[in-house]
């Protein structure tokens, strides 16, 4: 389905929560005791932190399209919940949501098994609360995990910053960063690296932070960035994102800096395309898909900016930002996109065949780097 809009540039952006409830990742699985060996082999992202820090809300908003306001009614997590995320053949992992009262010294808690198969550990800190206890738990958690698996990516979400002023946000991040790293230095763990993000479920910051976390689990990220750089340089495009359509996590972008406003515009565009497609793109009996190989959209803003969305795979979309004068060469852009799409599909096909023919240790995403056959080296 093709959609074309001409719209004014909004002064503010609403919360991206308008996906249909059934346009998501499926049902959340039960607690850890019910897991099967096949799903346990997938790389894991652990969500940890104190009670009421916002862990479950993050998971529901990002991966299950829950409205942020609805998360106010979520009950506290009292056991480990596992959520199998299969956003594409490219990203294939699980989210494990831990209750805040996890006791690492409990003999029934097999932390070595859990940390050994983990790709990333996200520790959520409530920025609106006293975070002294949270920092103590952070240090205990990451030090214990690092000794089991030093390959884990350690991420700290300084969460619920929507209620803080800009100056307070910066000061809170600086204070948490300083204290956390001082604790690691005192424990002779200087090699343990923590990444810090300011997040809120009431804006797009949580999606951008999760994008950065997921990208670290993708070995082909340099390959994808190179493809995007070649594509935009030969097409007159200012910025391009490769999005997972369901979660609005961007799998990759070109090497130019990410502007938050541009990212928000692209997220809003995906919402509009899916919403309109769900109304007008399905068949009379309700069958069909809101996003398929025919999906394409053009939105022209009143500041001479054009947003251009094209389907790459059934899970991924390429969203481009360019000027109207550059969009006059749409034929060239579409040809270069055809070459880009072909290269991306080759990455998928080779990655899928490699995952079927080789055994990989837990915590390793099912992907392999491949040659860039089909890459548009120059315009024609």
mmCIF file with all atom_site columns, C-alpha atoms in Angstrom, residues 212-350:
data_model
loop_
_atom_site.group_PDB
_atom_site.id
_atom_site.type_symbol
_atom_site.label_atom_id
_atom_site.label_alt_id
_atom_site.label_comp_id
_atom_site.label_asym_id
_atom_site.label_entity_id
_atom_site.label_seq_id
_atom_site.pdbx_PDB_ins_code
_atom_site.Cartn_x
_atom_site.Cartn_y
_atom_site.Cartn_z
_atom_site.occupancy
_atom_site.B_iso_or_equiv
_atom_site.pdbx_formal_charge
_atom_site.auth_seq_id
_atom_site.auth_comp_id
_atom_site.auth_asym_id
_atom_site.auth_atom_id
_atom_site.pdbx_PDB_model_num
ATOM 1   C CA . UNK A 1 212 ? 21.714  1.546   21.216 1.00 0.00 ? 212 UNK A CA 1
ATOM 2   C CA . UNK A 1 213 ? 21.531  -1.561  23.424 1.00 0.00 ? 213 UNK A CA 1
ATOM 3   C CA . UNK A 1 214 ? 20.319  -3.801  20.587 1.00 0.00 ? 214 UNK A CA 1
ATOM 4   C CA . UNK A 1 215 ? 22.875  -2.456  18.105 1.00 0.00 ? 215 UNK A CA 1
ATOM 5   C CA . UNK A 1 216 ? 25.705  -3.651  20.355 1.00 0.00 ? 216 UNK A CA 1
ATOM 6   C CA . UNK A 1 217 ? 24.353  -7.204  19.962 1.00 0.00 ? 217 UNK A CA 1
ATOM 7   C CA . UNK A 1 218 ? 24.508  -7.059  16.151 1.00 0.00 ? 218 UNK A CA 1
ATOM 8   C CA . UNK A 1 219 ? 27.931  -8.111  14.821 1.00 0.00 ? 219 UNK A CA 1
ATOM 9   C CA . UNK A 1 220 ? 27.086  -6.795  11.340 1.00 0.00 ? 220 UNK A CA 1
ATOM 10  C CA . UNK A 1 221 ? 26.465  -3.242  12.542 1.00 0.00 ? 221 UNK A CA 1
ATOM 11  C CA . UNK A 1 222 ? 29.527  -1.885  10.654 1.00 0.00 ? 222 UNK A CA 1
ATOM 12  C CA . UNK A 1 223 ? 28.271  -3.676  7.530  1.00 0.00 ? 223 UNK A CA 1
ATOM 13  C CA . UNK A 1 224 ? 24.831  -2.094  7.826  1.00 0.00 ? 224 UNK A CA 1
ATOM 14  C CA . UNK A 1 225 ? 26.264  1.367   8.525  1.00 0.00 ? 225 UNK A CA 1
ATOM 15  C CA . UNK A 1 226 ? 28.491  1.051   5.461  1.00 0.00 ? 226 UNK A CA 1
ATOM 16  C CA . UNK A 1 227 ? 25.511  0.096   3.301  1.00 0.00 ? 227 UNK A CA 1
ATOM 17  C CA . UNK A 1 228 ? 23.534  3.077   4.599  1.00 0.00 ? 228 UNK A CA 1
ATOM 18  C CA . UNK A 1 229 ? 26.462  5.474   4.089  1.00 0.00 ? 229 UNK A CA 1
ATOM 19  C CA . UNK A 1 230 ? 26.860  4.372   0.466  1.00 0.00 ? 230 UNK A CA 1
ATOM 20  C CA . UNK A 1 231 ? 23.111  4.613   -0.113 1.00 0.00 ? 231 UNK A CA 1
ATOM 21  C CA . UNK A 1 232 ? 22.642  8.158   1.250  1.00 0.00 ? 232 UNK A CA 1
ATOM 22  C CA . UNK A 1 233 ? 25.822  9.560   -0.338 1.00 0.00 ? 233 UNK A CA 1
ATOM 23  C CA . UNK A 1 234 ? 24.692  8.376   -3.786 1.00 0.00 ? 234 UNK A CA 1
ATOM 24  C CA . UNK A 1 235 ? 21.058  9.462   -3.326 1.00 0.00 ? 235 UNK A CA 1
ATOM 25  C CA . UNK A 1 236 ? 21.252  12.982  -1.877 1.00 0.00 ? 236 UNK A CA 1
ATOM 26  C CA . UNK A 1 237 ? 19.668  11.852  1.403  1.00 0.00 ? 237 UNK A CA 1
ATOM 27  C CA . UNK A 1 238 ? 20.485  13.642  4.671  1.00 0.00 ? 238 UNK A CA 1
ATOM 28  C CA . UNK A 1 239 ? 19.681  10.856  7.156  1.00 0.00 ? 239 UNK A CA 1
ATOM 29  C CA . UNK A 1 240 ? 18.467  7.250   6.995  1.00 0.00 ? 240 UNK A CA 1
ATOM 30  C CA . UNK A 1 241 ? 17.324  4.795   9.653  1.00 0.00 ? 241 UNK A CA 1
ATOM 31  C CA . UNK A 1 242 ? 16.778  1.049   9.360  1.00 0.00 ? 242 UNK A CA 1
ATOM 32  C CA . UNK A 1 243 ? 13.829  0.445   11.697 1.00 0.00 ? 243 UNK A CA 1
ATOM 33  C CA . UNK A 1 244 ? 12.301  -2.605  13.278 1.00 0.00 ? 244 UNK A CA 1
ATOM 34  C CA . UNK A 1 245 ? 8.715   -1.665  12.448 1.00 0.00 ? 245 UNK A CA 1
ATOM 35  C CA . UNK A 1 246 ? 7.023   -3.171  15.501 1.00 0.00 ? 246 UNK A CA 1
ATOM 36  C CA . UNK A 1 247 ? 9.194   -1.762  18.282 1.00 0.00 ? 247 UNK A CA 1
ATOM 37  C CA . UNK A 1 248 ? 10.493  1.352   16.452 1.00 0.00 ? 248 UNK A CA 1
ATOM 38  C CA . UNK A 1 249 ? 13.997  0.385   17.529 1.00 0.00 ? 249 UNK A CA 1
ATOM 39  C CA . UNK A 1 250 ? 16.417  1.428   14.818 1.00 0.00 ? 250 UNK A CA 1
ATOM 40  C CA . UNK A 1 251 ? 18.717  -1.461  13.964 1.00 0.00 ? 251 UNK A CA 1
ATOM 41  C CA . UNK A 1 252 ? 21.222  0.800   12.221 1.00 0.00 ? 252 UNK A CA 1
ATOM 42  C CA . UNK A 1 253 ? 21.694  4.297   10.880 1.00 0.00 ? 253 UNK A CA 1
ATOM 43  C CA . UNK A 1 254 ? 24.339  6.068   8.830  1.00 0.00 ? 254 UNK A CA 1
ATOM 44  C CA . UNK A 1 255 ? 27.457  7.533   10.420 1.00 0.00 ? 255 UNK A CA 1
ATOM 45  C CA . UNK A 1 256 ? 26.121  11.093  10.764 1.00 0.00 ? 256 UNK A CA 1
ATOM 46  C CA . UNK A 1 257 ? 24.978  12.119  14.289 1.00 0.00 ? 257 UNK A CA 1
ATOM 47  C CA . UNK A 1 258 ? 21.446  11.177  15.339 1.00 0.00 ? 258 UNK A CA 1
ATOM 48  C CA . UNK A 1 259 ? 19.208  14.180  15.942 1.00 0.00 ? 259 UNK A CA 1
ATOM 49  C CA . UNK A 1 260 ? 16.478  13.364  18.464 1.00 0.00 ? 260 UNK A CA 1
ATOM 50  C CA . UNK A 1 261 ? 13.863  15.391  16.588 1.00 0.00 ? 261 UNK A CA 1
ATOM 51  C CA . UNK A 1 262 ? 14.608  13.536  13.345 1.00 0.00 ? 262 UNK A CA 1
ATOM 52  C CA . UNK A 1 263 ? 14.319  10.200  15.123 1.00 0.00 ? 263 UNK A CA 1
ATOM 53  C CA . UNK A 1 264 ? 10.972  11.241  16.637 1.00 0.00 ? 264 UNK A CA 1
ATOM 54  C CA . UNK A 1 265 ? 9.680   12.268  13.194 1.00 0.00 ? 265 UNK A CA 1
ATOM 55  C CA . UNK A 1 266 ? 10.603  8.878   11.751 1.00 0.00 ? 266 UNK A CA 1
ATOM 56  C CA . UNK A 1 267 ? 8.914   7.051   14.660 1.00 0.00 ? 267 UNK A CA 1
ATOM 57  C CA . UNK A 1 268 ? 5.760   9.124   14.172 1.00 0.00 ? 268 UNK A CA 1
ATOM 58  C CA . UNK A 1 269 ? 5.816   8.325   10.452 1.00 0.00 ? 269 UNK A CA 1
ATOM 59  C CA . UNK A 1 270 ? 5.845   4.592   11.152 1.00 0.00 ? 270 UNK A CA 1
ATOM 60  C CA . UNK A 1 271 ? 2.842   5.063   13.454 1.00 0.00 ? 271 UNK A CA 1
ATOM 61  C CA . UNK A 1 272 ? 0.940   6.969   10.772 1.00 0.00 ? 272 UNK A CA 1
ATOM 62  C CA . UNK A 1 273 ? 1.708   4.391   8.072  1.00 0.00 ? 273 UNK A CA 1
ATOM 63  C CA . UNK A 1 274 ? 0.592   1.442   10.197 1.00 0.00 ? 274 UNK A CA 1
ATOM 64  C CA . UNK A 1 275 ? -2.536  3.213   11.485 1.00 0.00 ? 275 UNK A CA 1
ATOM 65  C CA . UNK A 1 276 ? -3.666  4.251   8.014  1.00 0.00 ? 276 UNK A CA 1
ATOM 66  C CA . UNK A 1 277 ? -2.816  0.826   6.567  1.00 0.00 ? 277 UNK A CA 1
ATOM 67  C CA . UNK A 1 278 ? -4.866  -0.906  9.267  1.00 0.00 ? 278 UNK A CA 1
ATOM 68  C CA . UNK A 1 279 ? -7.878  1.218   8.240  1.00 0.00 ? 279 UNK A CA 1
ATOM 69  C CA . UNK A 1 280 ? -7.536  1.281   4.458  1.00 0.00 ? 280 UNK A CA 1
ATOM 70  C CA . UNK A 1 281 ? -4.954  -1.354  3.545  1.00 0.00 ? 281 UNK A CA 1
ATOM 71  C CA . UNK A 1 282 ? -6.657  -4.549  4.709  1.00 0.00 ? 282 UNK A CA 1
ATOM 72  C CA . UNK A 1 283 ? -9.114  -6.579  2.648  1.00 0.00 ? 283 UNK A CA 1
ATOM 73  C CA . UNK A 1 284 ? -12.853 -6.378  3.207  1.00 0.00 ? 284 UNK A CA 1
ATOM 74  C CA . UNK A 1 285 ? -12.831 -9.513  5.354  1.00 0.00 ? 285 UNK A CA 1
ATOM 75  C CA . UNK A 1 286 ? -10.065 -8.028  7.525  1.00 0.00 ? 286 UNK A CA 1
ATOM 76  C CA . UNK A 1 287 ? -7.359  -10.328 6.154  1.00 0.00 ? 287 UNK A CA 1
ATOM 77  C CA . UNK A 1 288 ? -3.983  -9.176  4.942  1.00 0.00 ? 288 UNK A CA 1
ATOM 78  C CA . UNK A 1 289 ? -1.181  -7.306  6.645  1.00 0.00 ? 289 UNK A CA 1
ATOM 79  C CA . UNK A 1 290 ? -0.826  -3.667  7.659  1.00 0.00 ? 290 UNK A CA 1
ATOM 80  C CA . UNK A 1 291 ? 2.808   -3.841  6.576  1.00 0.00 ? 291 UNK A CA 1
ATOM 81  C CA . UNK A 1 292 ? 3.964   -5.810  3.532  1.00 0.00 ? 292 UNK A CA 1
ATOM 82  C CA . UNK A 1 293 ? 6.240   -5.606  0.484  1.00 0.00 ? 293 UNK A CA 1
ATOM 83  C CA . UNK A 1 294 ? 3.992   -2.931  -1.078 1.00 0.00 ? 294 UNK A CA 1
ATOM 84  C CA . UNK A 1 295 ? 4.278   -0.595  1.917  1.00 0.00 ? 295 UNK A CA 1
ATOM 85  C CA . UNK A 1 296 ? 5.612   2.830   0.984  1.00 0.00 ? 296 UNK A CA 1
ATOM 86  C CA . UNK A 1 297 ? 4.902   6.351   2.200  1.00 0.00 ? 297 UNK A CA 1
ATOM 87  C CA . UNK A 1 298 ? 5.923   9.924   1.430  1.00 0.00 ? 298 UNK A CA 1
ATOM 88  C CA . UNK A 1 299 ? 5.293   12.781  3.851  1.00 0.00 ? 299 UNK A CA 1
ATOM 89  C CA . UNK A 1 300 ? 6.149   16.362  2.835  1.00 0.00 ? 300 UNK A CA 1
ATOM 90  C CA . UNK A 1 301 ? 6.604   18.831  5.682  1.00 0.00 ? 301 UNK A CA 1
ATOM 91  C CA . UNK A 1 302 ? 6.213   22.606  5.404  1.00 0.00 ? 302 UNK A CA 1
ATOM 92  C CA . UNK A 1 303 ? 9.953   23.226  5.854  1.00 0.00 ? 303 UNK A CA 1
ATOM 93  C CA . UNK A 1 304 ? 10.894  21.603  2.478  1.00 0.00 ? 304 UNK A CA 1
ATOM 94  C CA . UNK A 1 305 ? 11.733  18.333  4.246  1.00 0.00 ? 305 UNK A CA 1
ATOM 95  C CA . UNK A 1 306 ? 10.513  15.008  2.838  1.00 0.00 ? 306 UNK A CA 1
ATOM 96  C CA . UNK A 1 307 ? 10.156  11.763  4.807  1.00 0.00 ? 307 UNK A CA 1
ATOM 97  C CA . UNK A 1 308 ? 10.336  8.645   2.631  1.00 0.00 ? 308 UNK A CA 1
ATOM 98  C CA . UNK A 1 309 ? 9.541   5.134   3.944  1.00 0.00 ? 309 UNK A CA 1
ATOM 99  C CA . UNK A 1 310 ? 10.126  1.897   2.041  1.00 0.00 ? 310 UNK A CA 1
ATOM 100 C CA . UNK A 1 311 ? 9.729   -1.753  3.041  1.00 0.00 ? 311 UNK A CA 1
ATOM 101 C CA . UNK A 1 312 ? 13.019  -3.679  3.304  1.00 0.00 ? 312 UNK A CA 1
ATOM 102 C CA . UNK A 1 313 ? 11.809  -6.958  4.819  1.00 0.00 ? 313 UNK A CA 1
ATOM 103 C CA . UNK A 1 314 ? 8.565   -7.932  6.520  1.00 0.00 ? 314 UNK A CA 1
ATOM 104 C CA . UNK A 1 315 ? 10.157  -6.770  9.795  1.00 0.00 ? 315 UNK A CA 1
ATOM 105 C CA . UNK A 1 316 ? 12.271  -3.805  8.694  1.00 0.00 ? 316 UNK A CA 1
ATOM 106 C CA . UNK A 1 317 ? 11.648  -0.436  7.059  1.00 0.00 ? 317 UNK A CA 1
ATOM 107 C CA . UNK A 1 318 ? 14.037  2.165   5.701  1.00 0.00 ? 318 UNK A CA 1
ATOM 108 C CA . UNK A 1 319 ? 13.014  5.710   6.658  1.00 0.00 ? 319 UNK A CA 1
ATOM 109 C CA . UNK A 1 320 ? 14.870  8.554   4.929  1.00 0.00 ? 320 UNK A CA 1
ATOM 110 C CA . UNK A 1 321 ? 14.995  12.308  5.543  1.00 0.00 ? 321 UNK A CA 1
ATOM 111 C CA . UNK A 1 322 ? 15.840  14.501  2.552  1.00 0.00 ? 322 UNK A CA 1
ATOM 112 C CA . UNK A 1 323 ? 15.139  17.859  0.913  1.00 0.00 ? 323 UNK A CA 1
ATOM 113 C CA . UNK A 1 324 ? 12.459  18.388  -1.734 1.00 0.00 ? 324 UNK A CA 1
ATOM 114 C CA . UNK A 1 325 ? 15.026  19.264  -4.393 1.00 0.00 ? 325 UNK A CA 1
ATOM 115 C CA . UNK A 1 326 ? 16.807  15.951  -3.753 1.00 0.00 ? 326 UNK A CA 1
ATOM 116 C CA . UNK A 1 327 ? 13.509  14.066  -3.935 1.00 0.00 ? 327 UNK A CA 1
ATOM 117 C CA . UNK A 1 328 ? 13.076  15.266  -7.520 1.00 0.00 ? 328 UNK A CA 1
ATOM 118 C CA . UNK A 1 329 ? 15.555  12.485  -8.390 1.00 0.00 ? 329 UNK A CA 1
ATOM 119 C CA . UNK A 1 330 ? 13.180  9.856   -7.025 1.00 0.00 ? 330 UNK A CA 1
ATOM 120 C CA . UNK A 1 331 ? 14.016  7.423   -9.836 1.00 0.00 ? 331 UNK A CA 1
ATOM 121 C CA . UNK A 1 332 ? 17.676  7.425   -8.831 1.00 0.00 ? 332 UNK A CA 1
ATOM 122 C CA . UNK A 1 333 ? 16.748  7.022   -5.152 1.00 0.00 ? 333 UNK A CA 1
ATOM 123 C CA . UNK A 1 334 ? 14.476  4.072   -5.929 1.00 0.00 ? 334 UNK A CA 1
ATOM 124 C CA . UNK A 1 335 ? 17.188  2.387   -8.016 1.00 0.00 ? 335 UNK A CA 1
ATOM 125 C CA . UNK A 1 336 ? 19.753  2.810   -5.250 1.00 0.00 ? 336 UNK A CA 1
ATOM 126 C CA . UNK A 1 337 ? 17.202  1.546   -2.747 1.00 0.00 ? 337 UNK A CA 1
ATOM 127 C CA . UNK A 1 338 ? 16.673  -1.579  -4.881 1.00 0.00 ? 338 UNK A CA 1
ATOM 128 C CA . UNK A 1 339 ? 20.439  -2.258  -4.687 1.00 0.00 ? 339 UNK A CA 1
ATOM 129 C CA . UNK A 1 340 ? 20.450  -1.551  -0.937 1.00 0.00 ? 340 UNK A CA 1
ATOM 130 C CA . UNK A 1 341 ? 17.465  -3.849  -0.334 1.00 0.00 ? 341 UNK A CA 1
ATOM 131 C CA . UNK A 1 342 ? 19.120  -6.643  -2.327 1.00 0.00 ? 342 UNK A CA 1
ATOM 132 C CA . UNK A 1 343 ? 22.274  -6.360  -0.194 1.00 0.00 ? 343 UNK A CA 1
ATOM 133 C CA . UNK A 1 344 ? 20.254  -6.437  3.045  1.00 0.00 ? 344 UNK A CA 1
ATOM 134 C CA . UNK A 1 345 ? 18.413  -9.576  1.902  1.00 0.00 ? 345 UNK A CA 1
ATOM 135 C CA . UNK A 1 346 ? 21.743  -11.250 1.172  1.00 0.00 ? 346 UNK A CA 1
ATOM 136 C CA . UNK A 1 347 ? 22.850  -10.456 4.722  1.00 0.00 ? 347 UNK A CA 1
ATOM 137 C CA . UNK A 1 348 ? 19.676  -12.084 6.029  1.00 0.00 ? 348 UNK A CA 1
ATOM 138 C CA . UNK A 1 349 ? 19.964  -15.169 3.834  1.00 0.00 ? 349 UNK A CA 1
ATOM 139 C CA . UNK A 1 350 ? 23.617  -15.840 4.660  1.00 0.00 ? 350 UNK A CA 1
#
